[in-house]
Structure formats: C-alpha cells, structure tokens
Short mmCIF file of C-alpha atoms in Angstrom, two decimals:
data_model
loop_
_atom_site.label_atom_id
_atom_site.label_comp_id
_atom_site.label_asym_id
_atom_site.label_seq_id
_atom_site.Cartn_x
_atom_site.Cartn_y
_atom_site.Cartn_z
CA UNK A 1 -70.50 25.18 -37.19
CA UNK A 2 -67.45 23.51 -35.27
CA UNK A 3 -64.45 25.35 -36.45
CA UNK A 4 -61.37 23.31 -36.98
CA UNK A 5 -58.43 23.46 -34.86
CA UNK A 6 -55.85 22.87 -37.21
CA UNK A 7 -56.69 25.83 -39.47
CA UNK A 8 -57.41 28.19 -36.51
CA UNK A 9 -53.50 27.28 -35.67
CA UNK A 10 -52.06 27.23 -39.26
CA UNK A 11 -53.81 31.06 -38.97
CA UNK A 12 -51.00 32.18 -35.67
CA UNK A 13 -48.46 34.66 -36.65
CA UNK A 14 -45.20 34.61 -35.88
CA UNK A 15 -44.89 38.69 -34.19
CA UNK A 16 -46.89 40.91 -33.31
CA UNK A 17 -44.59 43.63 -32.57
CA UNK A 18 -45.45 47.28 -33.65
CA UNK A 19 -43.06 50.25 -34.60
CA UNK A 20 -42.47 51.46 -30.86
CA UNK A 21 -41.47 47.53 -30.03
CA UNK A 22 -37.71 47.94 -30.71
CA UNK A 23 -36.68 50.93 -29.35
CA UNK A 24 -38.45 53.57 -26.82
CA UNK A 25 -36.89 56.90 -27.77
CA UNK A 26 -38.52 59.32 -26.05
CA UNK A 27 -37.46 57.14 -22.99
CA UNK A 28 -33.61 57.33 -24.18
CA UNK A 29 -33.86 61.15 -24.81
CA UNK A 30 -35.32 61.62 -21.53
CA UNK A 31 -32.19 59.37 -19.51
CA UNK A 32 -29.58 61.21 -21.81
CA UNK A 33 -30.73 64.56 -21.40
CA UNK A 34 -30.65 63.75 -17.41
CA UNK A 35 -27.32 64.05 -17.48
CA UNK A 36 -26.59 65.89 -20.87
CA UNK A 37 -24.10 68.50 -18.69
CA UNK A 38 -22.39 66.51 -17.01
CA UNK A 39 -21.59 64.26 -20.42
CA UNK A 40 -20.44 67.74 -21.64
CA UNK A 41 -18.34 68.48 -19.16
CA UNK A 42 -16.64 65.09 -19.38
CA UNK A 43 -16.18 65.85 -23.26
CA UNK A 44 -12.96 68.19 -22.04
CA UNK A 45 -10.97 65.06 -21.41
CA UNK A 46 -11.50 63.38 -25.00
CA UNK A 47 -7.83 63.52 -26.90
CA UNK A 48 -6.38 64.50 -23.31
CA UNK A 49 -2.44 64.07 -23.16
CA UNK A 50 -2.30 63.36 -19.10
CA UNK A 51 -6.09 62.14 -18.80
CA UNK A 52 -5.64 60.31 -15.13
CA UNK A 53 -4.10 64.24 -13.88
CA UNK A 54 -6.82 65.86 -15.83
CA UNK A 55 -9.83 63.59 -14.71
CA UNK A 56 -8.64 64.40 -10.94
CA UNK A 57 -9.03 68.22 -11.28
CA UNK A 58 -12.16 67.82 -13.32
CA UNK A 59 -13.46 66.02 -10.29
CA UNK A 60 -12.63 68.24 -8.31
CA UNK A 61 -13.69 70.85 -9.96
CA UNK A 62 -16.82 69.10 -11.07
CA UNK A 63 -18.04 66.10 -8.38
CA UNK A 64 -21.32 65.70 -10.02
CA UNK A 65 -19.91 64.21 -13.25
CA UNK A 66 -19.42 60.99 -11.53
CA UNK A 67 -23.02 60.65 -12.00
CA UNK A 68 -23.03 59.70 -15.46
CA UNK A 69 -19.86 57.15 -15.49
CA UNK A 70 -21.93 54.75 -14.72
CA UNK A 71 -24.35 54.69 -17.95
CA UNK A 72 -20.43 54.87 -20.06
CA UNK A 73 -20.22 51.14 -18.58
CA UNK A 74 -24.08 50.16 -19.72
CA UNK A 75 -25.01 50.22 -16.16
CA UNK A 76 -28.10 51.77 -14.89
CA UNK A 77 -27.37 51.84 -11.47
CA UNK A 78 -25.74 54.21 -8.96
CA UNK A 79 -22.84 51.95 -7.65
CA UNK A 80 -21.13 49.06 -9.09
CA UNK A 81 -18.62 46.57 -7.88
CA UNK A 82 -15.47 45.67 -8.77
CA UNK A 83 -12.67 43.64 -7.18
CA UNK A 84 -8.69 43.15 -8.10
CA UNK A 85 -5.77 41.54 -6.73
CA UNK A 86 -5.75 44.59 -3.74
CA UNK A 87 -9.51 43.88 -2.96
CA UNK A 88 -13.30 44.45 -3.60
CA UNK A 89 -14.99 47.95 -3.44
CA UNK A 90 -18.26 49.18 -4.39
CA UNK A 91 -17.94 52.18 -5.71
CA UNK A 92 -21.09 54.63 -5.52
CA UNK A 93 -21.37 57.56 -7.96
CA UNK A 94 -24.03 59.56 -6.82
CA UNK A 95 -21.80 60.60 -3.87
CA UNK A 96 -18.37 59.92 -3.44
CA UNK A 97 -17.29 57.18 -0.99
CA UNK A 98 -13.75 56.46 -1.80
CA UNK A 99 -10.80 58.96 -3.33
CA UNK A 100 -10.18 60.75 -6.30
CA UNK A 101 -7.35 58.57 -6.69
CA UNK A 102 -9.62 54.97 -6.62
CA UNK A 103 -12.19 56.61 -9.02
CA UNK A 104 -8.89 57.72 -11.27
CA UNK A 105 -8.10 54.01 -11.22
CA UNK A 106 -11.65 52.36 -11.60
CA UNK A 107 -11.40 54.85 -14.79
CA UNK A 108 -7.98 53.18 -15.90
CA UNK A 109 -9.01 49.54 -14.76
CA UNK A 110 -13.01 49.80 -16.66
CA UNK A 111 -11.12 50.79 -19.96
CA UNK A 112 -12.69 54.29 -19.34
CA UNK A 113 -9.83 55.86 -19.75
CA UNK A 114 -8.99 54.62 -23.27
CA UNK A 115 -11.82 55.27 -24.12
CA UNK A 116 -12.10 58.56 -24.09
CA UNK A 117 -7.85 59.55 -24.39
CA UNK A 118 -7.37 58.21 -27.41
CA UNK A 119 -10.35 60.00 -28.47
CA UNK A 120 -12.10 56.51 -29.84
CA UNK A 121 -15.31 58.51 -29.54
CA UNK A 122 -15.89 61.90 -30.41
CA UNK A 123 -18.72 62.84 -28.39
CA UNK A 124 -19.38 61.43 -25.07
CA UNK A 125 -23.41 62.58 -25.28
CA UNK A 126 -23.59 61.04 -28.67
CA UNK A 127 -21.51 57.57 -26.93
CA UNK A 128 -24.15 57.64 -24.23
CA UNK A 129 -27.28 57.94 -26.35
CA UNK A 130 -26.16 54.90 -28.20
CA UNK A 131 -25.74 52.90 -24.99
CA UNK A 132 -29.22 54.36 -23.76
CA UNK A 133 -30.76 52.70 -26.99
CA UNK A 134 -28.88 49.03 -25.88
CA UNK A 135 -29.72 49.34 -22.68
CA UNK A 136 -34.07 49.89 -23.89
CA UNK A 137 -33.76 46.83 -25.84
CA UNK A 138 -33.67 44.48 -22.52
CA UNK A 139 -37.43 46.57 -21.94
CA UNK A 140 -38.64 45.03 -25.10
CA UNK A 141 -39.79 41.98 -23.13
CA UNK A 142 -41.98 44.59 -21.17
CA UNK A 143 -43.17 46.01 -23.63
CA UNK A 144 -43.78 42.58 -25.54
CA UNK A 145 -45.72 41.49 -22.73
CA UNK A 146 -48.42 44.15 -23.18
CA UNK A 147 -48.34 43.99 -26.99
CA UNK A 148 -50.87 41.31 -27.38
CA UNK A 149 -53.29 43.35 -24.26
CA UNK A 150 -53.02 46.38 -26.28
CA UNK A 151 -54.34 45.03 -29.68
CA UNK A 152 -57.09 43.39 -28.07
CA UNK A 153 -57.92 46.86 -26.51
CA UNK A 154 -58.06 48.41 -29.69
CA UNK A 155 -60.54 45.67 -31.15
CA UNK A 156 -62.64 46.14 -27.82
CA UNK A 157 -63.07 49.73 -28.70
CA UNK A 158 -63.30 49.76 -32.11
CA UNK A 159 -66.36 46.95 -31.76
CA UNK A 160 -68.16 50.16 -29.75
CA UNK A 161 -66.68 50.16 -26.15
CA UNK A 162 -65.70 52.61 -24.21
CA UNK A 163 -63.37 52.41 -21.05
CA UNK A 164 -64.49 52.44 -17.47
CA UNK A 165 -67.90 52.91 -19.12
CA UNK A 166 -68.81 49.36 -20.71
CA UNK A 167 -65.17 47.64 -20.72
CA UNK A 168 -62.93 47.69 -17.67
CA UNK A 169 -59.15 46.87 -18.07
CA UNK A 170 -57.32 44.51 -15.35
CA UNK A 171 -60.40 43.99 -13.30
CA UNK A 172 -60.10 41.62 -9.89
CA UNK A 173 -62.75 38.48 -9.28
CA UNK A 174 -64.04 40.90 -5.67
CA UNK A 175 -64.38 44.18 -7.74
CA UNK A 176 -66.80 42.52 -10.57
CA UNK A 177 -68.51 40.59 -7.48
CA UNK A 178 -69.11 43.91 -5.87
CA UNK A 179 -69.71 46.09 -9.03
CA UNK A 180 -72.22 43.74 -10.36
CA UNK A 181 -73.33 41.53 -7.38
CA UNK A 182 -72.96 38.06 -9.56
CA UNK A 183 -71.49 35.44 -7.70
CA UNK A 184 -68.29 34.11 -8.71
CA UNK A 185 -66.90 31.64 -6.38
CA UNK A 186 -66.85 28.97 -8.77
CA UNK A 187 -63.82 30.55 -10.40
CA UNK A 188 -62.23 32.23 -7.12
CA UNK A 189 -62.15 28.45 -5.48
CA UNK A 190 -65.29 30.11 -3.23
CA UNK A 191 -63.43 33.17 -2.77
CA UNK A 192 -59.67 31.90 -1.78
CA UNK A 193 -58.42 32.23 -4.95
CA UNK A 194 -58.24 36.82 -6.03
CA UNK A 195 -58.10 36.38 -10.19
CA UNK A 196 -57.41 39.48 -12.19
CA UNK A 197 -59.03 39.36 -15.81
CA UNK A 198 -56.97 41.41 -18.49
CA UNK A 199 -60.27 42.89 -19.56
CA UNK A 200 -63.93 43.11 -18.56
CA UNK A 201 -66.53 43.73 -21.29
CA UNK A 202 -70.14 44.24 -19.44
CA UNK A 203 -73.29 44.39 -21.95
CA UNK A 204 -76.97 44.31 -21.07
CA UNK A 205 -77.54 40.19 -21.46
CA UNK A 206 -73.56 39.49 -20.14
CA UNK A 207 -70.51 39.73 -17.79
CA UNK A 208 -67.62 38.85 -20.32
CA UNK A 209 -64.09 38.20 -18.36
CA UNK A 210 -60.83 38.22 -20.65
CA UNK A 211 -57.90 36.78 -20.81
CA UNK A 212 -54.73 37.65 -23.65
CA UNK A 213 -51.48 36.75 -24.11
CA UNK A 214 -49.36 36.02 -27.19
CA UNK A 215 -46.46 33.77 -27.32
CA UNK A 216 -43.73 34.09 -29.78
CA UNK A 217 -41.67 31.17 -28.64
CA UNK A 218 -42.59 27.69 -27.23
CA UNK A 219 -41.93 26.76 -23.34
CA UNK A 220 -43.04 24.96 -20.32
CA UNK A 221 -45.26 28.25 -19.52
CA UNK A 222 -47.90 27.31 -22.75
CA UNK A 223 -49.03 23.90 -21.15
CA UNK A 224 -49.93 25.31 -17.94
CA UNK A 225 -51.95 28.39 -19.32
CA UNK A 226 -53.73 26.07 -21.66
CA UNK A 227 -54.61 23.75 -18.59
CA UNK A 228 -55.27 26.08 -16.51
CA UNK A 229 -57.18 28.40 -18.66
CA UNK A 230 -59.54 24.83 -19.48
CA UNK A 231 -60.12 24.66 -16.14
CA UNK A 232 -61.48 28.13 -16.40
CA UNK A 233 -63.10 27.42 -19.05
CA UNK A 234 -65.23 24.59 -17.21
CA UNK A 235 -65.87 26.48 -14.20
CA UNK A 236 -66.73 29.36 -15.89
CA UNK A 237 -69.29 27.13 -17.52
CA UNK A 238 -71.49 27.17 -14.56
CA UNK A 239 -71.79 30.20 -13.63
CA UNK A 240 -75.38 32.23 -15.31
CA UNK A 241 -74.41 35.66 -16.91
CA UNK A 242 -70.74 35.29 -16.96
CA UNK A 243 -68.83 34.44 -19.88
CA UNK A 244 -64.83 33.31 -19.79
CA UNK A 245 -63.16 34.59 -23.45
CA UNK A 246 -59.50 33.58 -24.19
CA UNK A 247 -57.51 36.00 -26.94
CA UNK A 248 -54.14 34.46 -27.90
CA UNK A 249 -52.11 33.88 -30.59
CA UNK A 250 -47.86 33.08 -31.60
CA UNK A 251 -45.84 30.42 -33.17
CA UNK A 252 -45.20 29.60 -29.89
CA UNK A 253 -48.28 27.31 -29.78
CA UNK A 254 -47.23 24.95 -31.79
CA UNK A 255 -45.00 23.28 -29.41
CA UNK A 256 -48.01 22.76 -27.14
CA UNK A 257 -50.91 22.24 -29.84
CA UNK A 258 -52.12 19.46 -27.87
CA UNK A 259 -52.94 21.24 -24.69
CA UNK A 260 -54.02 24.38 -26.35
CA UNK A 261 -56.44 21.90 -28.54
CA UNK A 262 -58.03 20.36 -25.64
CA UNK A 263 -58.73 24.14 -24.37
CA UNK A 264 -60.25 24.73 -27.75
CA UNK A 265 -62.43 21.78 -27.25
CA UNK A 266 -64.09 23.05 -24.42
CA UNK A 267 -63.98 26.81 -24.81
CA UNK A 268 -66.29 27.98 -27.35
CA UNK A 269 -64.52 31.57 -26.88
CA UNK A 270 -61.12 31.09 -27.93
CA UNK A 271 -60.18 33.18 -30.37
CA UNK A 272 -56.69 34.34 -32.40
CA UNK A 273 -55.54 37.74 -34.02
CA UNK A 274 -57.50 36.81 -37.23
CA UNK A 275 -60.67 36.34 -35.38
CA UNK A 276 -60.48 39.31 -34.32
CA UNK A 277 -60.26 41.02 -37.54
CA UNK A 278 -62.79 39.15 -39.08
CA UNK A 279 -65.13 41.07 -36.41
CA UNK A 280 -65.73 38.33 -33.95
CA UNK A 281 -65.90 40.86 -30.77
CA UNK A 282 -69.31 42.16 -32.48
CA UNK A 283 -70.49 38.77 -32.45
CA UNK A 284 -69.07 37.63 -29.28
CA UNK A 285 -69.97 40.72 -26.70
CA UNK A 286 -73.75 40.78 -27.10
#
C-alpha cells in the first residue's frame, strides 16, 4: 500500500537528543582534574591584599600554574592574543615567553585579577569546572551529529544484528566491492566517486547500504541531501542485490518537504524514527 507523505512528515519529531546530549561530564572531570593542582595552588591568591606582588612570587615559585589561566578565560588553547595601545603579544602558557611582569599585566588587563582579589569566587577548581561545562556545550553539535547514527544502531541490533558480523558501521563503496565482489559503479560514477554508507546491513538474499541523519532545523543543506540522496536512490535502482535505505527524521524537513517528497516518491526505503519503532528493520533487512 502507498504510504502517504504527508502523514509520514506530520510523524517527525522535533529532538532527538538523549540525557548525555547536554553536557559530557566525565569529559569535564577529566579537563579539570588535569590541572586540579595547579587551580589549587592559584586558590592562595583569592582575597589577596597585594595580588599583582603575590601572583609574581607564586610564579616564581610555581611556573606551571600558568597552565591553567588559560581555561579561567574559557579558552582551550595554550596561547592567546591580545593587543593594547603598547602593542600585540601572544602570550603562550605552557612555557613562558615573555616576563613575569607582562603575565602580571595580561592578569590585570583580562579582569583576572579582579577576579580572584576581591574574592568574587571562592574556589578557583569549582570556577573552572563551571567553565569546563560551557565550554562542552559548543561539542553538543558533535555529539548531535551522531545522535540520529546511534539510534539507528540500536534498532539495527535490536532487529538481530550483530557488528562486524552481519552489519558493518561507516563502510566505503571499494571495501563492500571487495568484501562481497558486487559491482557498484553505478553509484561510485564507475569508480571515481569513494561513498561511505553510515551502515551496511548484509543478509543472505541482500547488500543493504544506509544512510541517517536527523535535522532539527531547516537550511540550504536539506535540499541537496534530498536531491542527492534521489539520485541515489535511482542509481541504486539498477544495481541486482543491493539495496539503498534512507533513515531520517527532524522538524527541519519541513522547510524542504518538497524535495524530501520527491525522494519519497522514488525511494521505497525511506523511513523516519516511528518506522523504526513500529519494527520496519525486520521487514526491511530480509
């Protein structure tokens, strides 16, 4: 029965983002605790009553703090650059390239300083692991990206695969060629073109290549995965014991229906979140 397209698309969700999405802890605890002792030792100066004189002998005392003054400014990097009326320096902090005196005053000038004299945090470690979590939050487009891959997965296994024995993740166009010895030039533009699949589910009767991707927002990006992915779709058409299978889903479609309904019209494997909780994979990968 020909499903309808408008229902399959009223059926998108909005998110698919799970409970390790937002924030990757273990990640933060792991960057804090890198340079938990040298946070420590810069705790001394909180409340301090001549911080610029006592930051100098700490320094000198202590060179490897400078390490962690970088992550204080939300900067995950080993130098940074800064320039004033006197002129530009990059200042590098896992070894020292200029004096005490200019890191005493890229303290002063960054608002380091205040920071920590006027004791406006109480513990630097504590400061740090909050900036740690800010700083993960610009990953959560990573970690968005593979979202959508990773449910899929799960569906793969739980319809009775197992990996590298009967489903193959982020498999090339040359390794199925030479694993299976099926001839796929129609999709590799007679071997010019080097595709990676997301997925590759192999069964006694087929070679099933996968695609995924979700899309939360709309964008220019949609229409050309929908075209290109019906091109695919066409070429895949021709080509005995190999089957091309689209998983995708977001609110993000909706913006580019029109292309993603003319993929729909010629893919018979196109299939949402939904789908795939209804049990299609058991139907699909025979």
């Amino acid at each position: 029965m020909k499903r309808d397209f408008s229902a399959w698309l009223a059926s998108f969700r909005s998110s698919i983002a799970d409970y390790g999405y937002y924030v990757d802890f273990p990640k933060v605890f792991r960057n804090v605790d890198a340079v938990k002792v040298e946070l420590n030792i810069l705790n001394s100066l909180i409340g301090s009553k001549d911080i610029e004189a006592d930051f100098k002998s700490l320094l000198t005392r202590y060179p490897e703090v400078m390490k962690c003054i970088p992550l204080l400014l939300a900067v995950r990097a080993n130098e940074i650059y800064a320039m004033d009326e006197d002129g530009a320096y990059l200042y590098q902090f896992d070894k020292a390239n200029y004096s005490i005196e200019q890191y005493a005053l890229f303290m002063r000038k960054t608002g380091l300083f205040e920071l920590i004299e006027k004791h406006i945090i109480g513990n630097l470690l504590d400061y740090a692991t909050g900036v740690e979590t800010g700083l993960d939050s610009n990953g959560r487009k990573n970690r968005g990206g593979h979202l959508m891959e990773n449910l899929v997965e799960r569906f793969i296994v739980k319809a009775g695969f197992e990996r590298d024995v009967n489903y193959f993740k982020e498999m090339y166009i040359h390794e199925i060629v030479d694993k299976w010895n099926i001839d796929l030039s129609a999709i590799s533009n007679q071997g010019k073109m080097e595709k990676r699949f997301d997925y590759v589910v192999k069964t006694d009767k087929m070679i099933y290549g996968i695609e995924t991707n979700f899309y939360g927002s709309g964008g220019s990006k949609l229409n050309e995965t929908a075209r290109s992915y019906k091109t695919l779709a066409m070429e895949s058409d021709t080509i005995d014991g190999f089957t091309f299978v689209w998983f995708t889903d977001g609110k993000g479609w909706t913006s580019a229906k029109h292309n993603l309904e003319e993929t729909f019209d010629v893919l018979p494997h196109i299939y949402n979140i939904k789908d795939m909780e209804q049990g299609i994979m058991t139907e699909v990968f025979i």
